[in-house]
Amino acid sequence: MQTTTFTLKAGPGARAIIERNGLTPATIGAIGAAAGGPKWLIQGRLDRAIFAEWLREVPAAIPAIGSSIGAFRLACAAQADATAAYERFEAAYLAQTYSARPDAAEITREGRKLIAAILADGGADAVLSSPRLAVNFVVARLKGLTTADSRAAQMLGYGLAFFAHVARPRGLAGHVERYVFSASGEPALSIGADHFHTSWLPLSSANIAEAILASGTLPLIMERIVAIDGAPAGHYVDGGIIDYQMDLAHTDAAKVLFIPHYESRIVPRWFDKSLKWKKPRHTDRMVVLSPSPALIDKLPGKGIPNRKDFKHYAGDDTARLAAWRAAIDASERMAEEFRALVAAGKLEGAVQPL
């Protein structure tokens, strides 16, 4: 079955599972939410259909792991009234305004406003006690020159980290450590079965806001987070450096890893965006739902929103918001088609090879 607004692609193992059991909430063993900044706007309305409707009733809380904007999305998705949380997040995101040359402090303040909107109206407690999603937020703890006070030293540190990553698979692990703040208080999926030192810490009302902020703290652009309750002192930044688009394994061989995504490509690490030969390793039981090329071609500039929009539309917030709202409208069309397929019991018929 050909869908018009989105593609639904699955690895070989996932397709076999879907052929046996269908694609239902009971088929989902874990959920991944990728980093990507404003790109999330193409997903927001679809997220509401997925998390507030399709996954509203599940047998047990599904492990869900996200970094950067993916952590922000999951903090909405896990709430009892996920629709209201997404509405607050979307409104706050569209309300962002910056000076002509914003510094790290200004951008960090705007990030805190977004999190305050997401966690308003008892949102923090709703995330922590969610019966539907057991959230896990990925944060990177810096090592070496990236912890320096000097911006020049930090830039050198990130440059060394990049070349170390290019040179050998374990190279990046010498520059960052993975910290996962978990609502379940225990490891989820098989994350950590790689070269990175990984620590699992309980997510709590005392650290949820800082954990989400740290997960989305852009290196060299925002202020590094230096204090998170329950975590050792250090310099914490965007978890997407390590887990950019959730190339993760999970342990339940009878279920799939579901990634509602803004593109069909899965990029393992942030540095891999420009390294086309870096391929994901865990696609066998992965299902990726993303906007169709036809839908994207109809957007302004034939592309989804991204962080460069702040510079591209500098001084013209009206044009930027018009482009962003076009993506939101497109996401609503994706949501409508998704709902229709679910209602007709035909979702699995839309699955294509990943």
mmCIF file of C-alpha atoms in Angstrom:
data_model
loop_
_atom_site.group_PDB
_atom_site.id
_atom_site.type_symbol
_atom_site.label_atom_id
_atom_site.label_comp_id
_atom_site.label_asym_id
_atom_site.label_seq_id
_atom_site.Cartn_x
_atom_site.Cartn_y
_atom_site.Cartn_z
ATOM 1 C CA MET A 1 0.000 0.000 0.000
ATOM 2 C CA GLN A 2 1.387 3.389 -1.015
ATOM 3 C CA THR A 3 1.042 6.184 1.530
ATOM 4 C CA THR A 4 1.171 9.793 0.381
ATOM 5 C CA THR A 5 2.370 11.827 3.362
ATOM 6 C CA PHE A 6 4.801 9.478 5.092
ATOM 7 C CA THR A 7 6.904 6.381 4.580
ATOM 8 C CA LEU A 8 6.945 3.454 6.985
ATOM 9 C CA LYS A 9 10.088 1.371 6.598
ATOM 10 C CA ALA A 10 11.191 -1.711 8.503
ATOM 11 C CA GLY A 11 14.274 -3.908 8.665
ATOM 12 C CA PRO A 12 14.060 -7.621 7.768
ATOM 13 C CA GLY A 13 13.521 -8.805 11.338
ATOM 14 C CA ALA A 14 10.905 -6.135 11.957
ATOM 15 C CA ARG A 15 9.024 -7.062 8.780
ATOM 16 C CA ALA A 16 8.933 -10.701 9.876
ATOM 17 C CA ILE A 17 7.542 -9.678 13.272
ATOM 18 C CA ILE A 18 4.926 -7.447 11.626
ATOM 19 C CA GLU A 19 3.901 -10.205 9.198
ATOM 20 C CA ARG A 20 3.268 -12.525 12.159
ATOM 21 C CA ASN A 21 1.728 -10.112 14.647
ATOM 22 C CA GLY A 22 0.772 -6.949 12.774
ATOM 23 C CA LEU A 23 1.937 -3.453 13.652
ATOM 24 C CA THR A 24 0.113 -2.613 16.869
ATOM 25 C CA PRO A 25 1.075 -1.074 20.216
ATOM 26 C CA ALA A 26 1.816 -4.597 21.454
ATOM 27 C CA THR A 27 4.446 -4.955 18.712
ATOM 28 C CA ILE A 28 6.468 -1.977 19.948
ATOM 29 C CA GLY A 29 9.324 -3.032 22.218
ATOM 30 C CA ALA A 30 11.062 0.344 22.417
ATOM 31 C CA ILE A 31 10.836 3.855 21.001
ATOM 32 C CA GLY A 32 13.644 6.121 19.813
ATOM 33 C CA ALA A 33 13.449 9.919 19.498
ATOM 34 C CA ALA A 34 16.232 11.570 17.516
ATOM 35 C CA ALA A 35 18.078 14.842 17.957
ATOM 36 C CA GLY A 36 17.484 17.510 15.329
ATOM 37 C CA GLY A 37 16.367 20.894 16.673
ATOM 38 C CA PRO A 38 13.542 22.568 14.703
ATOM 39 C CA LYS A 39 13.191 19.468 12.537
ATOM 40 C CA TRP A 40 10.811 18.196 15.229
ATOM 41 C CA LEU A 41 8.116 20.540 13.879
ATOM 42 C CA ILE A 42 7.449 18.122 11.006
ATOM 43 C CA GLN A 43 6.719 15.457 13.646
ATOM 44 C CA GLY A 44 4.821 17.287 16.375
ATOM 45 C CA ARG A 45 1.252 16.790 15.171
ATOM 46 C CA LEU A 46 1.993 13.208 14.110
ATOM 47 C CA ASP A 47 3.474 12.608 17.565
ATOM 48 C CA ARG A 48 0.111 13.529 19.074
ATOM 49 C CA ALA A 49 -1.642 10.899 16.956
ATOM 50 C CA ILE A 50 0.966 8.300 17.895
ATOM 51 C CA PHE A 51 1.429 8.930 21.607
ATOM 52 C CA ALA A 52 -1.865 10.490 22.709
ATOM 53 C CA GLU A 53 -4.041 8.139 20.648
ATOM 54 C CA TRP A 54 -2.428 5.020 19.172
ATOM 55 C CA LEU A 55 -0.203 4.282 22.185
ATOM 56 C CA ARG A 56 -2.625 5.569 24.790
ATOM 57 C CA GLU A 57 -3.367 2.050 26.040
ATOM 58 C CA VAL A 58 -0.353 -0.267 26.227
ATOM 59 C CA PRO A 59 0.188 -3.523 28.164
ATOM 60 C CA ALA A 60 3.196 -2.067 30.016
ATOM 61 C CA ALA A 61 5.306 1.065 29.887
ATOM 62 C CA ILE A 62 7.405 1.054 26.715
ATOM 63 C CA PRO A 63 11.083 2.012 27.096
ATOM 64 C CA ALA A 64 11.601 5.270 25.190
ATOM 65 C CA ILE A 65 14.983 6.877 24.716
ATOM 66 C CA GLY A 66 15.773 10.280 23.286
ATOM 67 C CA SER A 67 18.497 12.872 22.996
ATOM 68 C CA SER A 68 18.331 16.631 22.473
ATOM 69 C CA ILE A 69 14.976 17.624 20.936
ATOM 70 C CA GLY A 70 14.048 13.939 21.133
ATOM 71 C CA ALA A 71 14.168 14.223 24.925
ATOM 72 C CA PHE A 72 11.895 17.272 24.738
ATOM 73 C CA ARG A 73 9.422 15.295 22.598
ATOM 74 C CA LEU A 74 9.399 12.317 24.934
ATOM 75 C CA ALA A 75 8.801 14.605 27.910
ATOM 76 C CA CYS A 76 5.583 15.616 26.144
ATOM 77 C CA ALA A 77 4.690 12.143 24.903
ATOM 78 C CA ALA A 78 4.916 10.493 28.327
ATOM 79 C CA GLN A 79 2.406 12.799 29.986
ATOM 80 C CA ALA A 80 -1.165 11.676 30.640
ATOM 81 C CA ASP A 81 -2.400 14.617 28.562
ATOM 82 C CA ALA A 82 0.238 14.384 25.870
ATOM 83 C CA THR A 83 -1.778 16.568 23.514
ATOM 84 C CA ALA A 84 -1.803 19.468 25.983
ATOM 85 C CA ALA A 85 1.939 19.047 26.603
ATOM 86 C CA TYR A 86 2.662 19.145 22.869
ATOM 87 C CA GLU A 87 0.444 22.219 22.515
ATOM 88 C CA ARG A 88 2.449 24.025 25.203
ATOM 89 C CA PHE A 89 5.734 22.965 23.630
ATOM 90 C CA GLU A 90 4.708 24.007 20.128
ATOM 91 C CA ALA A 91 3.451 27.404 21.307
ATOM 92 C CA ALA A 92 6.640 28.066 23.284
ATOM 93 C CA TYR A 93 8.828 26.928 20.392
ATOM 94 C CA LEU A 94 7.102 29.278 17.961
ATOM 95 C CA ALA A 95 7.404 32.115 20.488
ATOM 96 C CA GLN A 96 11.221 31.983 20.563
ATOM 97 C CA THR A 97 12.836 35.339 19.832
ATOM 98 C CA TYR A 98 16.499 36.277 19.873
ATOM 99 C CA SER A 99 18.601 39.393 19.627
ATOM 100 C CA ALA A 100 20.663 40.035 16.498
ATOM 101 C CA ARG A 101 23.718 38.330 18.032
ATOM 102 C CA PRO A 102 22.504 36.065 20.850
ATOM 103 C CA ASP A 103 25.123 34.752 23.249
ATOM 104 C CA ALA A 104 25.139 31.388 25.008
ATOM 105 C CA ALA A 105 23.341 32.779 28.050
ATOM 106 C CA GLU A 106 20.450 34.113 25.957
ATOM 107 C CA ILE A 107 20.019 30.865 24.021
ATOM 108 C CA THR A 108 20.170 28.842 27.236
ATOM 109 C CA ARG A 109 17.460 31.030 28.794
ATOM 110 C CA GLU A 110 15.203 30.296 25.830
ATOM 111 C CA GLY A 111 15.877 26.587 26.297
ATOM 112 C CA ARG A 112 14.780 26.814 29.911
ATOM 113 C CA LYS A 113 11.551 28.501 28.810
ATOM 114 C CA LEU A 114 10.780 25.571 26.522
ATOM 115 C CA ILE A 115 11.300 23.068 29.319
ATOM 116 C CA ALA A 116 9.205 25.120 31.731
ATOM 117 C CA ALA A 117 6.360 25.028 29.215
ATOM 118 C CA ILE A 118 6.648 21.272 28.718
ATOM 119 C CA LEU A 119 6.728 20.505 32.442
ATOM 120 C CA ALA A 120 3.994 22.987 33.424
ATOM 121 C CA ASP A 121 0.694 21.849 34.973
ATOM 122 C CA GLY A 122 2.258 18.905 36.792
ATOM 123 C CA GLY A 123 4.135 17.716 33.735
ATOM 124 C CA ALA A 124 7.237 16.572 35.605
ATOM 125 C CA ASP A 125 5.294 14.196 37.853
ATOM 126 C CA ALA A 126 3.303 12.972 34.845
ATOM 127 C CA VAL A 127 6.503 12.048 33.007
ATOM 128 C CA LEU A 128 8.009 10.261 35.999
ATOM 129 C CA SER A 129 4.859 8.249 36.737
ATOM 130 C CA SER A 130 3.815 7.542 33.151
ATOM 131 C CA PRO A 131 2.185 4.112 32.706
ATOM 132 C CA ARG A 132 2.779 4.290 28.931
ATOM 133 C CA LEU A 133 6.408 5.341 28.450
ATOM 134 C CA ALA A 134 9.481 4.713 30.587
ATOM 135 C CA VAL A 135 11.590 7.623 29.386
ATOM 136 C CA ASN A 136 15.373 7.748 29.165
ATOM 137 C CA PHE A 137 17.211 10.984 28.356
ATOM 138 C CA VAL A 138 20.742 10.761 26.916
ATOM 139 C CA VAL A 139 23.325 13.354 27.953
ATOM 140 C CA ALA A 140 27.008 13.616 26.989
ATOM 141 C CA ARG A 141 29.580 14.338 29.714
ATOM 142 C CA LEU A 142 32.638 16.017 28.250
ATOM 143 C CA LYS A 143 36.282 15.040 28.735
ATOM 144 C CA GLY A 144 39.566 16.698 27.836
ATOM 145 C CA LEU A 145 39.840 20.058 26.093
ATOM 146 C CA THR A 146 36.085 20.395 25.591
ATOM 147 C CA THR A 147 35.821 21.099 29.333
ATOM 148 C CA ALA A 148 38.155 24.123 29.107
ATOM 149 C CA ASP A 149 37.000 27.661 29.846
ATOM 150 C CA SER A 150 38.543 28.995 26.645
ATOM 151 C CA ARG A 151 36.281 28.808 23.599
ATOM 152 C CA ALA A 152 39.324 28.276 21.384
ATOM 153 C CA ALA A 153 40.391 25.292 23.490
ATOM 154 C CA GLN A 154 36.860 23.892 23.366
ATOM 155 C CA MET A 155 36.804 24.190 19.574
ATOM 156 C CA LEU A 156 40.138 22.403 19.378
ATOM 157 C CA GLY A 157 38.756 19.708 21.669
ATOM 158 C CA TYR A 158 35.732 19.121 19.444
ATOM 159 C CA GLY A 159 37.983 19.068 16.406
ATOM 160 C CA LEU A 160 40.160 16.405 18.002
ATOM 161 C CA ALA A 161 37.035 14.448 18.931
ATOM 162 C CA PHE A 162 35.841 14.544 15.321
ATOM 163 C CA PHE A 163 39.116 13.306 13.880
ATOM 164 C CA ALA A 164 39.377 10.624 16.561
ATOM 165 C CA HIS A 165 35.892 9.456 15.573
ATOM 166 C CA VAL A 166 36.810 9.369 11.898
ATOM 167 C CA ALA A 167 40.041 7.508 12.594
ATOM 168 C CA ARG A 168 38.605 4.589 14.554
ATOM 169 C CA PRO A 169 35.250 3.393 15.908
ATOM 170 C CA ARG A 170 36.185 3.855 19.563
ATOM 171 C CA GLY A 171 37.860 7.237 19.037
ATOM 172 C CA LEU A 172 34.964 9.440 20.158
ATOM 173 C CA ALA A 173 34.678 7.525 23.427
ATOM 174 C CA GLY A 174 37.919 9.122 24.578
ATOM 175 C CA HIS A 175 36.271 12.539 24.496
ATOM 176 C CA VAL A 176 32.730 12.008 25.850
ATOM 177 C CA GLU A 177 30.881 9.720 28.234
ATOM 178 C CA ARG A 178 27.234 8.721 28.005
ATOM 179 C CA TYR A 179 24.911 9.476 30.917
ATOM 180 C CA VAL A 180 21.327 8.228 30.747
ATOM 181 C CA PHE A 181 18.712 9.639 33.100
ATOM 182 C CA SER A 182 16.079 6.928 33.397
ATOM 183 C CA ALA A 183 12.542 7.099 34.787
ATOM 184 C CA SER A 184 12.635 3.358 35.386
ATOM 185 C CA GLY A 185 15.920 3.700 37.274
ATOM 186 C CA GLU A 186 17.528 0.852 35.360
ATOM 187 C CA PRO A 187 19.131 0.208 31.969
ATOM 188 C CA ALA A 188 16.821 -0.008 28.975
ATOM 189 C CA LEU A 189 17.517 -1.481 25.554
ATOM 190 C CA SER A 190 21.113 -2.527 24.925
ATOM 191 C CA ILE A 191 22.452 1.004 25.030
ATOM 192 C CA GLY A 192 25.934 0.999 26.445
ATOM 193 C CA ALA A 193 26.951 -2.170 24.603
ATOM 194 C CA ASP A 194 29.573 -0.171 22.722
ATOM 195 C CA HIS A 195 32.808 1.734 23.337
ATOM 196 C CA PHE A 196 31.319 4.521 25.458
ATOM 197 C CA HIS A 197 31.496 4.596 29.227
ATOM 198 C CA THR A 198 27.793 4.600 30.147
ATOM 199 C CA SER A 199 26.207 5.534 33.464
ATOM 200 C CA TRP A 200 22.523 5.076 34.293
ATOM 201 C CA LEU A 201 21.068 7.539 36.789
ATOM 202 C CA PRO A 202 17.535 7.790 38.199
ATOM 203 C CA LEU A 203 15.396 10.532 36.707
ATOM 204 C CA SER A 204 13.608 12.446 39.459
ATOM 205 C CA SER A 205 11.634 15.596 40.147
ATOM 206 C CA ALA A 206 14.910 17.137 41.355
ATOM 207 C CA ASN A 207 16.796 16.627 38.091
ATOM 208 C CA ILE A 208 14.288 16.202 35.261
ATOM 209 C CA ALA A 209 14.438 19.810 34.046
ATOM 210 C CA GLU A 210 18.250 19.959 34.069
ATOM 211 C CA ALA A 211 18.540 16.500 32.487
ATOM 212 C CA ILE A 212 16.309 17.534 29.580
ATOM 213 C CA LEU A 213 18.140 20.844 29.210
ATOM 214 C CA ALA A 214 21.537 19.138 29.266
ATOM 215 C CA SER A 215 20.368 16.631 26.658
ATOM 216 C CA GLY A 216 19.577 19.555 24.352
ATOM 217 C CA THR A 217 22.522 21.821 25.201
ATOM 218 C CA LEU A 218 24.212 22.612 21.898
ATOM 219 C CA PRO A 219 28.022 22.579 22.171
ATOM 220 C CA LEU A 220 29.671 25.991 21.715
ATOM 221 C CA ILE A 221 26.231 27.592 21.327
ATOM 222 C CA MET A 222 24.674 27.172 24.774
ATOM 223 C CA GLU A 223 26.066 27.225 28.299
ATOM 224 C CA ARG A 224 27.315 23.819 29.386
ATOM 225 C CA ILE A 225 25.350 22.319 32.271
ATOM 226 C CA VAL A 226 27.646 21.759 35.254
ATOM 227 C CA ALA A 227 25.273 20.574 37.979
ATOM 228 C CA ILE A 228 22.578 17.898 37.666
ATOM 229 C CA ASP A 229 21.140 16.450 40.857
ATOM 230 C CA GLY A 230 22.400 12.906 41.393
ATOM 231 C CA ALA A 231 25.148 13.177 38.777
ATOM 232 C CA PRO A 232 28.847 13.849 39.360
ATOM 233 C CA ALA A 233 30.139 17.347 38.730
ATOM 234 C CA GLY A 234 31.178 17.884 35.157
ATOM 235 C CA HIS A 235 30.344 19.553 31.868
ATOM 236 C CA TYR A 236 27.196 18.130 30.272
ATOM 237 C CA VAL A 237 25.973 18.782 26.731
ATOM 238 C CA ASP A 238 23.782 17.430 23.950
ATOM 239 C CA GLY A 239 23.376 13.652 24.041
ATOM 240 C CA GLY A 240 23.087 13.626 20.264
ATOM 241 C CA ILE A 241 26.878 13.761 20.057
ATOM 242 C CA ILE A 242 26.776 10.083 21.014
ATOM 243 C CA ASP A 243 23.244 8.931 20.152
ATOM 244 C CA TYR A 244 22.058 11.208 17.373
ATOM 245 C CA GLN A 245 19.278 9.229 15.734
ATOM 246 C CA MET A 246 18.910 6.214 18.015
ATOM 247 C CA ASP A 247 20.844 3.436 16.284
ATOM 248 C CA LEU A 248 20.137 1.143 19.233
ATOM 249 C CA ALA A 249 19.561 -2.528 19.901
ATOM 250 C CA HIS A 250 16.872 -3.810 22.230
ATOM 251 C CA THR A 251 16.593 -7.155 23.923
ATOM 252 C CA ASP A 252 13.054 -8.343 23.116
ATOM 253 C CA ALA A 253 13.458 -10.381 19.925
ATOM 254 C CA ALA A 254 9.680 -10.520 19.438
ATOM 255 C CA LYS A 255 9.245 -6.744 19.201
ATOM 256 C CA VAL A 256 10.503 -3.775 17.205
ATOM 257 C CA LEU A 257 12.294 -0.493 17.860
ATOM 258 C CA PHE A 258 9.943 2.216 16.579
ATOM 259 C CA ILE A 259 11.424 5.566 15.515
ATOM 260 C CA PRO A 260 9.015 8.342 14.470
ATOM 261 C CA HIS A 261 11.550 10.402 12.567
ATOM 262 C CA TYR A 262 12.016 13.425 10.310
ATOM 263 C CA GLU A 263 13.977 11.459 7.677
ATOM 264 C CA SER A 264 14.300 7.829 6.628
ATOM 265 C CA ARG A 265 18.093 7.820 7.083
ATOM 266 C CA ILE A 266 19.427 6.849 10.531
ATOM 267 C CA VAL A 267 22.629 8.707 11.500
ATOM 268 C CA PRO A 268 24.321 7.060 14.521
ATOM 269 C CA ARG A 269 26.468 9.943 15.909
ATOM 270 C CA TRP A 270 26.253 13.705 15.464
ATOM 271 C CA PHE A 271 29.630 13.737 13.709
ATOM 272 C CA ASP A 272 28.286 11.183 11.215
ATOM 273 C CA LYS A 273 25.991 13.707 9.533
ATOM 274 C CA SER A 274 28.700 14.492 6.984
ATOM 275 C CA LEU A 275 30.207 10.999 6.947
ATOM 276 C CA LYS A 276 28.024 9.117 4.487
ATOM 277 C CA TRP A 277 29.932 5.866 4.978
ATOM 278 C CA LYS A 278 28.947 5.693 8.646
ATOM 279 C CA LYS A 279 25.988 3.303 8.643
ATOM 280 C CA PRO A 280 23.631 2.228 11.445
ATOM 281 C CA ARG A 281 24.247 -1.242 12.881
ATOM 282 C CA HIS A 282 20.864 -2.074 14.420
ATOM 283 C CA THR A 283 18.320 -1.769 11.625
ATOM 284 C CA ASP A 284 17.177 -5.405 11.588
ATOM 285 C CA ARG A 285 14.273 -4.917 14.034
ATOM 286 C CA MET A 286 13.881 -1.187 13.427
ATOM 287 C CA VAL A 287 10.760 0.565 12.096
ATOM 288 C CA VAL A 288 11.145 4.160 10.881
ATOM 289 C CA LEU A 289 8.186 6.445 10.151
ATOM 290 C CA SER A 290 9.191 9.627 8.308
ATOM 291 C CA PRO A 291 7.759 12.301 5.982
ATOM 292 C CA SER A 292 7.482 11.265 2.351
ATOM 293 C CA PRO A 293 9.679 12.992 -0.249
ATOM 294 C CA ALA A 294 6.494 14.264 -1.914
ATOM 295 C CA LEU A 295 5.383 15.947 1.314
ATOM 296 C CA ILE A 296 8.776 17.576 1.864
ATOM 297 C CA ASP A 297 8.892 18.843 -1.728
ATOM 298 C CA LYS A 298 5.776 20.914 -1.022
ATOM 299 C CA LEU A 299 7.350 22.730 1.936
ATOM 300 C CA PRO A 300 8.978 26.174 1.622
ATOM 301 C CA GLY A 301 12.442 25.653 0.196
ATOM 302 C CA LYS A 302 11.556 21.971 -0.286
ATOM 303 C CA GLY A 303 12.958 21.188 3.137
ATOM 304 C CA ILE A 304 11.933 20.743 6.742
ATOM 305 C CA PRO A 305 12.756 23.358 9.405
ATOM 306 C CA ASN A 306 16.289 23.330 10.779
ATOM 307 C CA ARG A 307 18.534 25.352 13.069
ATOM 308 C CA LYS A 308 19.962 27.346 10.145
ATOM 309 C CA ASP A 309 16.536 28.961 9.754
ATOM 310 C CA PHE A 310 17.419 31.385 12.545
ATOM 311 C CA LYS A 311 20.207 32.781 10.350
ATOM 312 C CA HIS A 312 18.428 32.331 7.023
ATOM 313 C CA TYR A 313 15.434 34.339 8.236
ATOM 314 C CA ALA A 314 17.416 36.687 10.495
ATOM 315 C CA GLY A 315 15.391 39.842 11.052
ATOM 316 C CA ASP A 316 12.289 38.306 9.476
ATOM 317 C CA ASP A 317 10.569 36.197 12.101
ATOM 318 C CA THR A 318 7.321 36.435 10.125
ATOM 319 C CA ALA A 319 8.807 34.520 7.182
ATOM 320 C CA ARG A 320 10.487 31.986 9.456
ATOM 321 C CA LEU A 321 7.267 31.310 11.340
ATOM 322 C CA ALA A 322 5.349 30.969 8.079
ATOM 323 C CA ALA A 323 7.790 28.268 6.961
ATOM 324 C CA TRP A 324 7.588 26.544 10.327
ATOM 325 C CA ARG A 325 3.788 26.618 10.337
ATOM 326 C CA ALA A 326 3.803 25.061 6.870
ATOM 327 C CA ALA A 327 5.741 22.145 8.373
ATOM 328 C CA ILE A 328 3.237 21.923 11.230
ATOM 329 C CA ASP A 329 0.383 21.787 8.705
ATOM 330 C CA ALA A 330 2.221 19.026 6.850
ATOM 331 C CA SER A 331 2.631 17.127 10.112
ATOM 332 C CA GLU A 332 -1.132 17.393 10.621
ATOM 333 C CA ARG A 333 -1.676 15.770 7.213
ATOM 334 C CA MET A 334 0.663 12.954 8.226
ATOM 335 C CA ALA A 335 -1.328 12.519 11.433
ATOM 336 C CA GLU A 336 -4.601 12.333 9.513
ATOM 337 C CA GLU A 337 -3.293 9.631 7.180
ATOM 338 C CA PHE A 338 -1.817 7.703 10.110
ATOM 339 C CA ARG A 339 -5.147 7.803 11.984
ATOM 340 C CA ALA A 340 -6.999 6.616 8.881
ATOM 341 C CA LEU A 341 -4.697 3.615 8.413
ATOM 342 C CA VAL A 342 -4.960 2.669 12.088
ATOM 343 C CA ALA A 343 -8.760 2.954 12.009
ATOM 344 C CA ALA A 344 -8.907 0.759 8.901
ATOM 345 C CA GLY A 345 -6.502 -1.797 10.362
ATOM 346 C CA LYS A 346 -4.151 -1.296 7.430
ATOM 347 C CA LEU A 347 -1.050 0.217 9.029
ATOM 348 C CA GLU A 348 1.108 -2.851 8.431
ATOM 349 C CA GLY A 349 0.136 -2.754 4.757
ATOM 350 C CA ALA A 350 2.111 0.468 4.382
ATOM 351 C CA VAL A 351 5.406 -1.094 5.516
ATOM 352 C CA GLN A 352 8.317 -1.000 3.062
ATOM 353 C CA PRO A 353 11.872 -2.373 3.353
ATOM 354 C CA LEU A 354 14.281 -0.151 5.280
#
